[in-house]
Structure formats: structure tokens, C-alpha cells
PDB file of C-alpha atoms in Angstrom:
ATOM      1  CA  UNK A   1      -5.485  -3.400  -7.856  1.00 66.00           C
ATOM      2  CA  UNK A   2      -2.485  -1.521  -7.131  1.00 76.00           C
ATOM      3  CA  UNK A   3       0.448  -3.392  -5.463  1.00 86.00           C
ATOM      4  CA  UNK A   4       0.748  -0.885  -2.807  1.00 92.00           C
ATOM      5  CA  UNK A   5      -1.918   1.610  -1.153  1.00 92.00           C
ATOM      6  CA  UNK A   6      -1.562   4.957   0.357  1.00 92.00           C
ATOM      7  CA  UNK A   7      -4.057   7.343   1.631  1.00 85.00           C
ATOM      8  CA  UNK A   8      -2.870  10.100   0.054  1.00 82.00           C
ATOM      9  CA  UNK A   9      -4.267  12.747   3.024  1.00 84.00           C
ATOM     10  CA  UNK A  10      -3.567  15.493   3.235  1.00 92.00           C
ATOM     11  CA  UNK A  11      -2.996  14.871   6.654  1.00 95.00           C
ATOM     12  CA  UNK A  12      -2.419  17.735   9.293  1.00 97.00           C
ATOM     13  CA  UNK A  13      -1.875  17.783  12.930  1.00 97.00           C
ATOM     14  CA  UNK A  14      -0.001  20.158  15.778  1.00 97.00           C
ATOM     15  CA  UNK A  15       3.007  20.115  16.678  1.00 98.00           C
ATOM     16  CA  UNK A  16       4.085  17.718  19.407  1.00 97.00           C
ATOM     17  CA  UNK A  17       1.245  15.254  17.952  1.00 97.00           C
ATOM     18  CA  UNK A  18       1.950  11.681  17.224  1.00 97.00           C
ATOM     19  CA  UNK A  19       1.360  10.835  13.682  1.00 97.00           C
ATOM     20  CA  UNK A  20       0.533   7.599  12.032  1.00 96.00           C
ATOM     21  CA  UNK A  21       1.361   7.020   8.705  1.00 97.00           C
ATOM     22  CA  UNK A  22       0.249   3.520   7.112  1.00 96.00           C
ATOM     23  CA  UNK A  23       0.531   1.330   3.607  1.00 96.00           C
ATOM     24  CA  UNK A  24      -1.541  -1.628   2.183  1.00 96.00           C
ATOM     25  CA  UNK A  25       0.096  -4.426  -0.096  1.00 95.00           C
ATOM     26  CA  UNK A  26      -1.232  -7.233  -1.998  1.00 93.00           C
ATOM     27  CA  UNK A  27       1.731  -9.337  -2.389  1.00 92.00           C
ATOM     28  CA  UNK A  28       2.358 -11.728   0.228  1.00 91.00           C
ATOM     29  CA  UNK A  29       6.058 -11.842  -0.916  1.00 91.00           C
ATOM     30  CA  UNK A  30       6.926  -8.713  -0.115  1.00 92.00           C
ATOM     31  CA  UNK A  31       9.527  -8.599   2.917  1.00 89.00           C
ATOM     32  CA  UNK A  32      11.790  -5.461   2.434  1.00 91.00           C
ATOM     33  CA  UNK A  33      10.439  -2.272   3.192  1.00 93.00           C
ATOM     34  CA  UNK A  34      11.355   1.586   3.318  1.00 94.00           C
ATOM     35  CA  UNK A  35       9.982   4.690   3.935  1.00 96.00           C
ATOM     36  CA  UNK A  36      10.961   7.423   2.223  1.00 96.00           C
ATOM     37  CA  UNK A  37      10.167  11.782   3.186  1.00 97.00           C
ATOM     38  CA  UNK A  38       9.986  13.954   0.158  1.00 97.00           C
ATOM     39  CA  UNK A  39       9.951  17.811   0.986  1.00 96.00           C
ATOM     40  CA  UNK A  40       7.945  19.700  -2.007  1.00 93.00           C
ATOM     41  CA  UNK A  41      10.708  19.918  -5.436  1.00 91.00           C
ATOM     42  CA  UNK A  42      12.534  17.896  -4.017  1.00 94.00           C
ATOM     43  CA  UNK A  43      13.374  14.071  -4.256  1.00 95.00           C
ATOM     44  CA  UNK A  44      13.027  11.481  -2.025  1.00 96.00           C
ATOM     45  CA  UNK A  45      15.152  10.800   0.827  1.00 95.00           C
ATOM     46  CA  UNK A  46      15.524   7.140   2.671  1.00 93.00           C
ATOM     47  CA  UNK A  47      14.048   7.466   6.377  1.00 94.00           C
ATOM     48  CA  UNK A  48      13.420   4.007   7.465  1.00 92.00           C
ATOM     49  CA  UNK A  49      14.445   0.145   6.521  1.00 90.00           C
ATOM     50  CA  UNK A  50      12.755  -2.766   7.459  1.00 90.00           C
ATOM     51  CA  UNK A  51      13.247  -6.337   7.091  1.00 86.00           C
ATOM     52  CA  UNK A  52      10.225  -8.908   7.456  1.00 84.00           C
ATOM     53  CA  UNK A  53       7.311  -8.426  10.296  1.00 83.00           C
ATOM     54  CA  UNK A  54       8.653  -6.015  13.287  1.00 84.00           C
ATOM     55  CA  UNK A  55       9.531  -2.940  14.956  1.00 90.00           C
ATOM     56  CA  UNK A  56      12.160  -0.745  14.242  1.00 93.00           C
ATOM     57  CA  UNK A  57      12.919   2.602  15.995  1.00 95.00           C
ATOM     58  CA  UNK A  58      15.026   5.565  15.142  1.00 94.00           C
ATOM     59  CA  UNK A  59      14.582   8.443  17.041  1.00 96.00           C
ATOM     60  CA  UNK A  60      11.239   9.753  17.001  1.00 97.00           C
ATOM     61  CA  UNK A  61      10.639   7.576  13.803  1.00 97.00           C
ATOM     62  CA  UNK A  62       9.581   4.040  14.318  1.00 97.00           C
ATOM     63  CA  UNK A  63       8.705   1.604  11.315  1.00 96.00           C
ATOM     64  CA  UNK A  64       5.743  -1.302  11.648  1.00 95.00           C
ATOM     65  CA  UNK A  65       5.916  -4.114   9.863  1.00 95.00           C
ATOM     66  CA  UNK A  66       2.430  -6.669  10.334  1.00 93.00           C
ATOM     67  CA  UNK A  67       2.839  -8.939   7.337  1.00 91.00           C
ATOM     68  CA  UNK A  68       0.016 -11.014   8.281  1.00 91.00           C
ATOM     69  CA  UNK A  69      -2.282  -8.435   7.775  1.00 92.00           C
ATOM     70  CA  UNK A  70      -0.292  -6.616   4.775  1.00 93.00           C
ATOM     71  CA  UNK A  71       0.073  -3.146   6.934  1.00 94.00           C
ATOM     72  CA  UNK A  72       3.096  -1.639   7.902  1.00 96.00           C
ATOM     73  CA  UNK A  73       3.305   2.024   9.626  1.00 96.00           C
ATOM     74  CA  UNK A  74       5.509   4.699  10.135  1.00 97.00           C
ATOM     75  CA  UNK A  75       4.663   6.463  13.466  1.00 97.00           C
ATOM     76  CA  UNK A  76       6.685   9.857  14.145  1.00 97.00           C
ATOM     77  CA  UNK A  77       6.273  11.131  17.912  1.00 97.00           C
ATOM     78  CA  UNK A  78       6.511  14.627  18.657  1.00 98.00           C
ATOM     79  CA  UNK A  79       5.986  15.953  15.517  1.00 98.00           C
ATOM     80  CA  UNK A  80       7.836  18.733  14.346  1.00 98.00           C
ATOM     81  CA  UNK A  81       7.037  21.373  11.500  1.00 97.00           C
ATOM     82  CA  UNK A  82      10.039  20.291  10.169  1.00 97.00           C
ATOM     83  CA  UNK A  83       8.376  17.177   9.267  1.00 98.00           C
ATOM     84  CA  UNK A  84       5.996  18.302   6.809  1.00 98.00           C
ATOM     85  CA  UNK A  85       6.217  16.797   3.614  1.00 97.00           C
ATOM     86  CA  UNK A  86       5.428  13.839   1.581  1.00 96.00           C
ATOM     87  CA  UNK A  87       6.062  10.560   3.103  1.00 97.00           C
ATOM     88  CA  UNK A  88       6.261   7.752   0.754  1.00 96.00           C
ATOM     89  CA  UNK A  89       6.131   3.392   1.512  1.00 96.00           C
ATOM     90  CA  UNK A  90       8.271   1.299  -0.831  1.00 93.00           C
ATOM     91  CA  UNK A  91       8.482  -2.400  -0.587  1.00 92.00           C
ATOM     92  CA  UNK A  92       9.728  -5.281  -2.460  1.00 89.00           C
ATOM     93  CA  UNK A  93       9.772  -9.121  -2.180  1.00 87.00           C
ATOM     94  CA  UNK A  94      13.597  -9.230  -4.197  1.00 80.00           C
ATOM     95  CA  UNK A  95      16.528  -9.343  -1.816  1.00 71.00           C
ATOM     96  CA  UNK A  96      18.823  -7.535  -4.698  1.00 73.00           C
ATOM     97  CA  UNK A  97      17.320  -3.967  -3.644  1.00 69.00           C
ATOM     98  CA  UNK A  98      16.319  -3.135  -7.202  1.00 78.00           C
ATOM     99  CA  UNK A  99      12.734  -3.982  -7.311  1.00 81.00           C
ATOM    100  CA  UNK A 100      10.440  -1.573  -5.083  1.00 87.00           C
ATOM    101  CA  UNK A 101       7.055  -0.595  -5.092  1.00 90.00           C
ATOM    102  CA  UNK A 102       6.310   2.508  -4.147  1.00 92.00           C
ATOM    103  CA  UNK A 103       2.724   3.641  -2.825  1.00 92.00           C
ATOM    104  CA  UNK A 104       1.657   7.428  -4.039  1.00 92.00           C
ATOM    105  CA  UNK A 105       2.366   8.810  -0.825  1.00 94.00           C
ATOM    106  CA  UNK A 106       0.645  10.971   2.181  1.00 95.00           C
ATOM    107  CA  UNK A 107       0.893  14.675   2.624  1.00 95.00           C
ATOM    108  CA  UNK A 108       1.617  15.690   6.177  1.00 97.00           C
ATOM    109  CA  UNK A 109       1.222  18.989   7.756  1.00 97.00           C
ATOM    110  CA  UNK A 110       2.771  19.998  10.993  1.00 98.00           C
ATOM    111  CA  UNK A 111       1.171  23.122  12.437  1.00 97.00           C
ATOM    112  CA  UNK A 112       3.005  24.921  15.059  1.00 96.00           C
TER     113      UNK A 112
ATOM    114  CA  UNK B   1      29.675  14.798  -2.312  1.00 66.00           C
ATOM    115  CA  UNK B   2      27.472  16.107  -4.313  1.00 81.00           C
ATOM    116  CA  UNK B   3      24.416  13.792  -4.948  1.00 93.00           C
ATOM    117  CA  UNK B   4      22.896  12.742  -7.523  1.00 97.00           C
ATOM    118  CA  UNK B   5      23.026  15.839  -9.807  1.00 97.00           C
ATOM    119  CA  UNK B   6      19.946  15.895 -12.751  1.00 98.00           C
ATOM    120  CA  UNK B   7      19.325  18.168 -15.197  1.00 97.00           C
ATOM    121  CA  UNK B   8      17.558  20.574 -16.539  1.00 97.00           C
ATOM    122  CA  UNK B   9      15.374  21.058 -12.999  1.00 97.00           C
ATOM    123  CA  UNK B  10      12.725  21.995 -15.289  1.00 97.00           C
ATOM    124  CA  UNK B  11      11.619  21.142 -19.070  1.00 97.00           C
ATOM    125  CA  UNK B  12       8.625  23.000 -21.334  1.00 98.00           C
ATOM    126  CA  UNK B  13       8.303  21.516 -24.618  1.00 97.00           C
ATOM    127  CA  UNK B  14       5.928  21.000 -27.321  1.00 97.00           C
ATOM    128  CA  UNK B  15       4.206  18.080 -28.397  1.00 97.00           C
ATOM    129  CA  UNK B  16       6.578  16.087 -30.434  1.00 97.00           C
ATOM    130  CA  UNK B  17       9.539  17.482 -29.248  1.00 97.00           C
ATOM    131  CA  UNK B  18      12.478  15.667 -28.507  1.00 97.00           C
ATOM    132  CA  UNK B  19      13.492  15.789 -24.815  1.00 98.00           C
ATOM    133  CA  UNK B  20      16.444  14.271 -23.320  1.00 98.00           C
ATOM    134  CA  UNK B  21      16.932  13.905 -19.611  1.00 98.00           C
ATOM    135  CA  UNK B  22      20.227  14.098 -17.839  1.00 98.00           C
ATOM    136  CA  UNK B  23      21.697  12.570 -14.842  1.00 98.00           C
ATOM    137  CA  UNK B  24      25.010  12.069 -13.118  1.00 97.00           C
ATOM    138  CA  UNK B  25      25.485   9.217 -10.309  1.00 96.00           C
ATOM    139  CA  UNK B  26      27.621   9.314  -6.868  1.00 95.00           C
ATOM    140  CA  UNK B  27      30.372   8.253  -7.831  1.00 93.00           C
ATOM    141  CA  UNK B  28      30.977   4.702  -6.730  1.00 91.00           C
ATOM    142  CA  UNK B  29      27.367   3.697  -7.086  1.00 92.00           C
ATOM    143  CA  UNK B  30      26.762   1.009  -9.618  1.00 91.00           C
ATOM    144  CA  UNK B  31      23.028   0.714  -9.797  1.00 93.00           C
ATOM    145  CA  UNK B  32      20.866   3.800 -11.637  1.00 96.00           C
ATOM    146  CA  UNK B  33      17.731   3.700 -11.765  1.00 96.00           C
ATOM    147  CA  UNK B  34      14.944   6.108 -13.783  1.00 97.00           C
ATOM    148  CA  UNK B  35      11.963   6.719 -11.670  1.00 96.00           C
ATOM    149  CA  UNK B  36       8.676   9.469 -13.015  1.00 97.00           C
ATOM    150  CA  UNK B  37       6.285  10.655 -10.435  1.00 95.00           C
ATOM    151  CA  UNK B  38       2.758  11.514 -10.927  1.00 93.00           C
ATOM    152  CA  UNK B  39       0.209  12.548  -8.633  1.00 87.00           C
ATOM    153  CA  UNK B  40      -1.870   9.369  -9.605  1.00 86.00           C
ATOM    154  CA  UNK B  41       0.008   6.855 -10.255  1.00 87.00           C
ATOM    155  CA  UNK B  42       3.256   7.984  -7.934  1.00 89.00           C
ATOM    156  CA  UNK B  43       6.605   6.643  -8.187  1.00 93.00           C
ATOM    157  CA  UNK B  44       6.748   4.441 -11.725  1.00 92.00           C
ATOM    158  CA  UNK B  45      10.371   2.494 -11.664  1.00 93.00           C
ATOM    159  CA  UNK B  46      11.428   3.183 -15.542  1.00 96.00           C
ATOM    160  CA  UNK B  47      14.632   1.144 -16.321  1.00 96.00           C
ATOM    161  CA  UNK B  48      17.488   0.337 -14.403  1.00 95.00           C
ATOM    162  CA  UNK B  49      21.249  -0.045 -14.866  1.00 96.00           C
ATOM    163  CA  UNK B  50      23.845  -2.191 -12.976  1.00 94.00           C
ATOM    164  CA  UNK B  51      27.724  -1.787 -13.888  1.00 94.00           C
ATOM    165  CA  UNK B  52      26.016   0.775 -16.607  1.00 95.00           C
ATOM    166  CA  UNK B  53      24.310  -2.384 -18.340  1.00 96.00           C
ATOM    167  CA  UNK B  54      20.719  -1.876 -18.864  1.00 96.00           C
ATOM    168  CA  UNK B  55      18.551  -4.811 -16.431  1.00 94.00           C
ATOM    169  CA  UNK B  56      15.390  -4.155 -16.590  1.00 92.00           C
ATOM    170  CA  UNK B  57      13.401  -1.998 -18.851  1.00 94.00           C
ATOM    171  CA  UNK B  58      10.164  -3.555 -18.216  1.00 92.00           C
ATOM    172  CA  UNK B  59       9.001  -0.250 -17.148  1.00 92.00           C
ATOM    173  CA  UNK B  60       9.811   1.693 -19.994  1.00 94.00           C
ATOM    174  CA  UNK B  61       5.854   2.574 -21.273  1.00 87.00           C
ATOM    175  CA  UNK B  62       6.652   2.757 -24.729  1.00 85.00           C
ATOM    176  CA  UNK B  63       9.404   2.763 -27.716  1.00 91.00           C
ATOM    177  CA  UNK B  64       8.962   6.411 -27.374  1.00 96.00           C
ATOM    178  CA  UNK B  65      11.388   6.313 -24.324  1.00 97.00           C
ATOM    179  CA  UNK B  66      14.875   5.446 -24.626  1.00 97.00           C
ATOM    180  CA  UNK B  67      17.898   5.109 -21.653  1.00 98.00           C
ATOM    181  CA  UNK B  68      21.536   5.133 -21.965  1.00 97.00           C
ATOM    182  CA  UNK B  69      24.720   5.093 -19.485  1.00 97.00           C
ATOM    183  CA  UNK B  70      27.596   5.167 -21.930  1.00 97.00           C
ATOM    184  CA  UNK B  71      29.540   4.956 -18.506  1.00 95.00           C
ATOM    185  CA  UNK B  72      29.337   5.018 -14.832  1.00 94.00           C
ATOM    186  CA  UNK B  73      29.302   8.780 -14.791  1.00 95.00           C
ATOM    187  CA  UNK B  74      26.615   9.651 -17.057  1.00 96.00           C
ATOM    188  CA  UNK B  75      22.692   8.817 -18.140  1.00 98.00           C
ATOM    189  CA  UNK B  76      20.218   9.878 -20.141  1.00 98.00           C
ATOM    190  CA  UNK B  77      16.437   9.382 -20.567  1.00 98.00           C
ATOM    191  CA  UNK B  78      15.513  10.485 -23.905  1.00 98.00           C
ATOM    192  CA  UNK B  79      11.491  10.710 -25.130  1.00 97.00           C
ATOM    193  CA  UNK B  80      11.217  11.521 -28.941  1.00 97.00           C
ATOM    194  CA  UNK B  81       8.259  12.521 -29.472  1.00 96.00           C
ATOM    195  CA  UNK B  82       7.258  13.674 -26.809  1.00 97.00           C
ATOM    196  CA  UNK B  83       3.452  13.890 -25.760  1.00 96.00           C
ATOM    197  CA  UNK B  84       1.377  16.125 -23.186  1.00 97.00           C
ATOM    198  CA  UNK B  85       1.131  12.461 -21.191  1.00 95.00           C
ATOM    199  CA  UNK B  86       4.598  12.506 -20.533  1.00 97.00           C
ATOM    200  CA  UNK B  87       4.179  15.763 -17.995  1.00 97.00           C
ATOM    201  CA  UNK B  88       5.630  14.057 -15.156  1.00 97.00           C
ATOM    202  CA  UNK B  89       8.832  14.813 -12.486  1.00 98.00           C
ATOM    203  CA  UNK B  90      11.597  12.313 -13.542  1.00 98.00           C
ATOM    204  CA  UNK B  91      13.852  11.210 -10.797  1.00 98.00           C
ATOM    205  CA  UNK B  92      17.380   9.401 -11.513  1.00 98.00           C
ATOM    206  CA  UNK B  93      18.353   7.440  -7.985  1.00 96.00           C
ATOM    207  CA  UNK B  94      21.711   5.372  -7.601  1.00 94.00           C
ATOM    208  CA  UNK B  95      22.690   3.202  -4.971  1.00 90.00           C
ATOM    209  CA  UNK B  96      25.763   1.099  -3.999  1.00 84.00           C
ATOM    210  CA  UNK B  97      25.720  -2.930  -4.197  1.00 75.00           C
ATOM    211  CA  UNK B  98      25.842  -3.358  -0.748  1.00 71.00           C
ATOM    212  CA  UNK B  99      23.531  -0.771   0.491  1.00 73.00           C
ATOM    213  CA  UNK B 100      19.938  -0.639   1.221  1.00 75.00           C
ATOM    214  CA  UNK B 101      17.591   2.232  -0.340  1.00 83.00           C
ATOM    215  CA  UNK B 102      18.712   4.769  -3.306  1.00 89.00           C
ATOM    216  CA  UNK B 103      19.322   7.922  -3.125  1.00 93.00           C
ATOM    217  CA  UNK B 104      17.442  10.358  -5.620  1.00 96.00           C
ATOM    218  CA  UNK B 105      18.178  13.280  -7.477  1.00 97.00           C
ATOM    219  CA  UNK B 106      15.827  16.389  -7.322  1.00 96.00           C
ATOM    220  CA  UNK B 107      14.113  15.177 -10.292  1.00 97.00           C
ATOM    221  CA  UNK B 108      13.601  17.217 -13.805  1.00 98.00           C
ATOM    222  CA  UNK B 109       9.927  18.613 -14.076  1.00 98.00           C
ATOM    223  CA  UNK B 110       9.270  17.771 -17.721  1.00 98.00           C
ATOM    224  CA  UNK B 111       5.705  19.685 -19.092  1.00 98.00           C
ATOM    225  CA  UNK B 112       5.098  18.773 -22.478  1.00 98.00           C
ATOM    226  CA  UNK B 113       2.139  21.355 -24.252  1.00 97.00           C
TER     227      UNK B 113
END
């Protein structure tokens, strides 16, 4: 079993939809978690950081972290066709910041 | 600034090739870290380096692959030989001590034939 799941999509929706992105994990000791957007040739780029169980908002973005049930989310309101692209979970139960797991990521298509 | 700056973008070689990978850090950031990407098994941590001292190269998948970072403004990633299974997007990402999340390069697409 993989440390960290993804549905890997693709996943598309209009513009001006809510999206829901969302990652599995198997170890209970994770509590550090990021989301990362990766536009196609290009590399990832840090979007979100969470610490623990939670909510955390940034704009449209907001991060979900239920680590009772393993899940966390990324949910993006009023999508934009600027936010197509890849959209990878990372997590890690090490406090240095060296140790992530990253799932394989979900394709997201925003159609105007 | 200029990012994290990899090259070559992209890499053909033939089987049994050598292939070396290069990178060059933000300046100021002391961790690097060798990341490949593959549409199955997505982003594989490699080896990383902390004050250009090799920590953990648990990741490395074979003695095939070797890492260096002679000093804080260079790495490599060197496969000899190199094998079709190696066809992967390599990432280099760096990050500062006290931050959270790295920042990545835009990754060499190695395809070895």
C-alpha cells in the first residue's frame, strides 16, 4: 500500500465551479502537510501548508486537514482556467521539513 | 532571483549511456533535494543534502545512481549506465532551514532508448 493516495482524475469542471481535491494516508504520524500545483513542464510550486487536523484558507484556496479519518482536501472556489494543472498532496510525520510523501497527483481542467 | 536553475531541460540517450544531471540552488538555501517523477509512481524523493553533506540516500534505487554537491552552488545526479527504466522527469528542489515547502526546478526530462 502506498503511503499516500490520489485519484489521479482527470478531473474537469466550468469555470466558477468549486472543486474538491482530496488525499488518503496510511500513516497515523503524519502531521505536516502541503499542496503543491504543477502546470504541464513545469515543476511544482508550494500552494498550501498545513499543520495537524484543521482549516486553513488563502484566498480562494482552502486546505482540510481530518486526521482521524486520514483525508485532507484542497477545495478551490471559483475556479479559474488559470487553475488547470496538476495538483499534488505531500505530507510528512518529521518536523525537519525533509521527509515528504508525495501522492501522484490529480489533473484538473477548468473550462471556460 | 532566479530559481532553481536545472539542466539540460531535456536528455535522449542510449541504453548504457552515461547521463549526468545538473542543478544550481537559490542561493542561501541549504537543503537540496533530488526528486524523479513518473506517471505511476509520482514524486520519488532521491537523496538529499543539508550544508552540501549528503543525509539521506535511502532513495537512491540503485548503485547505478550517484549525487554530488561539491558546494552550495552546484549538484549533480549522475546514472552510469543508464537504462530505458530510468525515463523519468528529475526535479532538484532547495529550501531554506527555516522555511516550510521547497521550491523546485523545472525538472530535466531524461528518455533513455
Amino acid at each position: 500500500q502506498k503511503e499516500v493516495e490520489q485519484d489521479p482524475g482527470p478531473l474537469s469542471v466550468p469555470e466558477g465551479a468549486i472543486v474538491s481535491l482530496n488525499c488518503t494516508y496510511s500513516n497515523s504520524a503524519f502531521q505536516y502537510f502541503m499542496w503543491y500545483r504543477q502546470y504541464s513542464r513545469k515543476g511544482p510550486e508550494l500552494l498550501m501548508y498545513t499543520y495537524s487536523s484543521g482549516n486553513k484558507e488563502d484566498g480562494r484556496f482552502t486546505a482540510q486537514v481530518d486526521k482521524s479519518s486520514k483525508y485532507i482536501s484542497l477545495f478551490i472556489r471559483d475556479s479559474q482556467p488559470s487553475d488547470s494543472a496538476t495538483y499534488l498532496c505531500a505530507m510528512s510525520a518529521s518536523n525537519t521539513g525533509n521527509q515528504f510523501y508525495f501522492g501522484t497527483g490529480t489533473s484538473l481542467t477548468v473550462i471556460p | 532571483d532566479a530559481g532553481v536553475i536545472q539542466s539540460p531541460r531535456h536528455e535522449v540517450t542510449e541504453m548504457g549511456q552515461e547521463v549526468t544531471l545538473r542543478c544550481k540552488p537559490i542561493s542561501g538555501h541549504d537543503y537540496l533535494f533530488w526528486y524523479r517523477q513518473t506517471m505511476m509512481r509520482g514524486l520519488e524523493l532521491l537523496i538529499y543534502f543539508n550544508n552540501n553533506v549528503p543525509i539521506d540516500d535511502s532513495g537512491m534505487p540503485e548503485d547505478r545512481f550517484s549525487a554530488k554537491m561539491p558546494n552550495a552552488s552546484f549538484s549533480t545526479l549522475k546514472i552510469q549506465p543508464s537504462e530505458p527504466r530510468d525515463s523519468a522527469v528529475y526535479f532538484c528542489a532547495t529550501r531554506s532551514g527555516g522555511a516550510y515547502g521547497y521550491t523546485f526546478g523545472s525538472g530535466t526530462r531524461l528518455t533513455v532508448v
